[in-house]
């Protein structure tokens, strides 16, 4: 297996694959209430196409894959894809990011297929608020999904909480409580100004530093290690079973350690969530491109991977894709 090193000397070994742009929720900060024009079925990569790209990327040095979306679990037979990716030589770890709504139906099946771990996005622990934030979701479904993930032995189970001032900043300590007795790993994320995001405003932004101050007042905090590929800084409330951490995309740029590529559901490869630079792999693939051409195109994305993202906190037209289309 090769090694992919970009021009800033970062090792690129992690591929995030969006398997669909469809979602079964409409989170107010992510999607318009009316939804978006979803890609047609033909636009989406088939499982075989995803596996072909992941297989070539694995030969080049990718060894970790994350499935995301849209909501990955709305794609039919996802466990089949997990199994196909797990069988690729060189892929050591498959993980998934999900809203958890369908996880109770699939957690065991996914685990058997080769899924190692899961991140569940959950921004509130209050049923009425969950309905407001997701526009119609049921908190109970997400919580049952988390239980099913633990029960199936997916490990670690991480809970991604988007920090939204005035929406869930009064629940930070409730999320910490969740980590005391359960092996759950809560990570607080900073809100990013992404294309088409009508909900974004500076007033809704809460920094990880502000959240950490709240955590420090909650109890004795110590550093912790959690396995994963992400940029989180992790901590634990003394003697807690689980941990909490922070992903400070805006206030503490972690681009110098960025190891990832992103494959959109319609087969474009991107080196950065916030950059418009992308390479269409789907069309060459469908037109019979051989392995050498596809490797060349993947290399092109690695070579043009930006040094860092350009988000500052001001809204910028960062990309023609919505978060749900690139795969958050
Ligand atoms: N449906 C899956 C889920 O809910 O985890 C995967 C896709 S969702 C787009 C992935 C993550 O992106 C979620 O954790 C969500 O909170 C996050 N996200 C969406 N919009 C965001 C934004 N503007 N800033 C930061 N994170 C965002």
PDB file of C-alpha atoms and ligand atoms in Angstrom, residues 23 29-30 68-72 97-99 119 121 123 160 162 189-194 197 323-324 327-328, ligand 1:
ATOM      1  CA  UNK A  23     -31.925  12.928   4.909  1.00  0.00           C
ATOM      2  CA  UNK A  29     -29.064  24.744  10.683  1.00  0.00           C
ATOM      3  CA  UNK A  30     -28.420  22.262   7.895  1.00  0.00           C
ATOM      4  CA  UNK A  68     -21.909   9.758   5.971  1.00  0.00           C
ATOM      5  CA  UNK A  69     -24.576  11.728   4.106  1.00  0.00           C
ATOM      6  CA  UNK A  70     -27.281  13.172   3.989  1.00  0.00           C
ATOM      7  CA  UNK A  71     -28.352  10.420   6.307  1.00  0.00           C
ATOM      8  CA  UNK A  72     -26.401   7.284   5.405  1.00  0.00           C
ATOM      9  CA  UNK A  97     -21.860   9.444  11.072  1.00  0.00           C
ATOM     10  CA  UNK A  98     -25.629   9.264  11.504  1.00  0.00           C
ATOM     11  CA  UNK A  99     -28.509  11.044  13.177  1.00  0.00           C
ATOM     12  CA  UNK A 119     -20.897   9.028  15.646  1.00  0.00           C
ATOM     13  CA  UNK A 121     -25.382  13.687  15.849  1.00  0.00           C
ATOM     14  CA  UNK A 123     -28.004  18.474  19.563  1.00  0.00           C
ATOM     15  CA  UNK A 160     -21.754  15.039  18.179  1.00  0.00           C
ATOM     16  CA  UNK A 162     -23.493  21.249  17.504  1.00  0.00           C
ATOM     17  CA  UNK A 189     -18.725  21.203  17.635  1.00  0.00           C
ATOM     18  CA  UNK A 190     -18.540  24.810  16.571  1.00  0.00           C
ATOM     19  CA  UNK A 191     -21.196  26.030  14.150  1.00  0.00           C
ATOM     20  CA  UNK A 192     -19.698  26.789  10.742  1.00  0.00           C
ATOM     21  CA  UNK A 193     -21.048  29.286   8.213  1.00  0.00           C
ATOM     22  CA  UNK A 194     -21.803  26.984   5.310  1.00  0.00           C
ATOM     23  CA  UNK A 197     -27.310  28.356   5.670  1.00  0.00           C
ATOM     24  CA  UNK A 323     -23.267  20.261   4.097  1.00  0.00           C
ATOM     25  CA  UNK A 324     -25.776  17.470   3.549  1.00  0.00           C
ATOM     26  CA  UNK A 327     -21.273  14.769   3.823  1.00  0.00           C
ATOM     27  CA  UNK A 328     -20.683  16.398   7.177  1.00  0.00           C
TER      28      UNK A 328
HETATM   29  N1  LIG B   1     -27.162  12.744   8.829  1.00  0.00           N
HETATM   30  C1  LIG B   1     -25.911  12.492   9.450  1.00  0.00           C
HETATM   31  C2  LIG B   1     -25.838  13.101  10.823  1.00  0.00           C
HETATM   32  O1  LIG B   1     -26.814  13.754  11.226  1.00  0.00           O
HETATM   33  O2  LIG B   1     -24.854  12.901  11.499  1.00  0.00           O
HETATM   34  C3  LIG B   1     -24.686  12.902   8.642  1.00  0.00           C
HETATM   35  C4  LIG B   1     -24.723  14.207   7.914  1.00  0.00           C
HETATM   36  S1  LIG B   1     -24.784  15.646   8.935  1.00  0.00           S
HETATM   37  C5  LIG B   1     -24.636  16.881   7.680  1.00  0.00           C
HETATM   38  C6  LIG B   1     -23.201  15.549   9.703  1.00  0.00           C
HETATM   39  C7  LIG B   1     -22.902  16.545  10.763  1.00  0.00           C
HETATM   40  O3  LIG B   1     -22.794  17.827  10.189  1.00  0.00           O
HETATM   41  C8  LIG B   1     -23.891  16.642  11.883  1.00  0.00           C
HETATM   42  O4  LIG B   1     -23.232  16.325  13.090  1.00  0.00           O
HETATM   43  C9  LIG B   1     -24.301  18.093  11.884  1.00  0.00           C
HETATM   44  O5  LIG B   1     -24.479  18.601  13.178  1.00  0.00           O
HETATM   45  C10 LIG B   1     -23.110  18.738  11.205  1.00  0.00           C
HETATM   46  N2  LIG B   1     -23.406  20.044  10.620  1.00  0.00           N
HETATM   47  C11 LIG B   1     -24.362  20.378   9.740  1.00  0.00           C
HETATM   48  N3  LIG B   1     -24.307  21.690   9.453  1.00  0.00           N
HETATM   49  C12 LIG B   1     -23.293  22.199  10.179  1.00  0.00           C
HETATM   50  C13 LIG B   1     -22.713  23.503  10.312  1.00  0.00           C
HETATM   51  N4  LIG B   1     -23.190  24.545   9.662  1.00  0.00           N
HETATM   52  N5  LIG B   1     -21.653  23.634  11.147  1.00  0.00           N
HETATM   53  C14 LIG B   1     -21.151  22.573  11.810  1.00  0.00           C
HETATM   54  N6  LIG B   1     -21.635  21.322  11.716  1.00  0.00           N
HETATM   55  C15 LIG B   1     -22.698  21.157  10.921  1.00  0.00           C
END
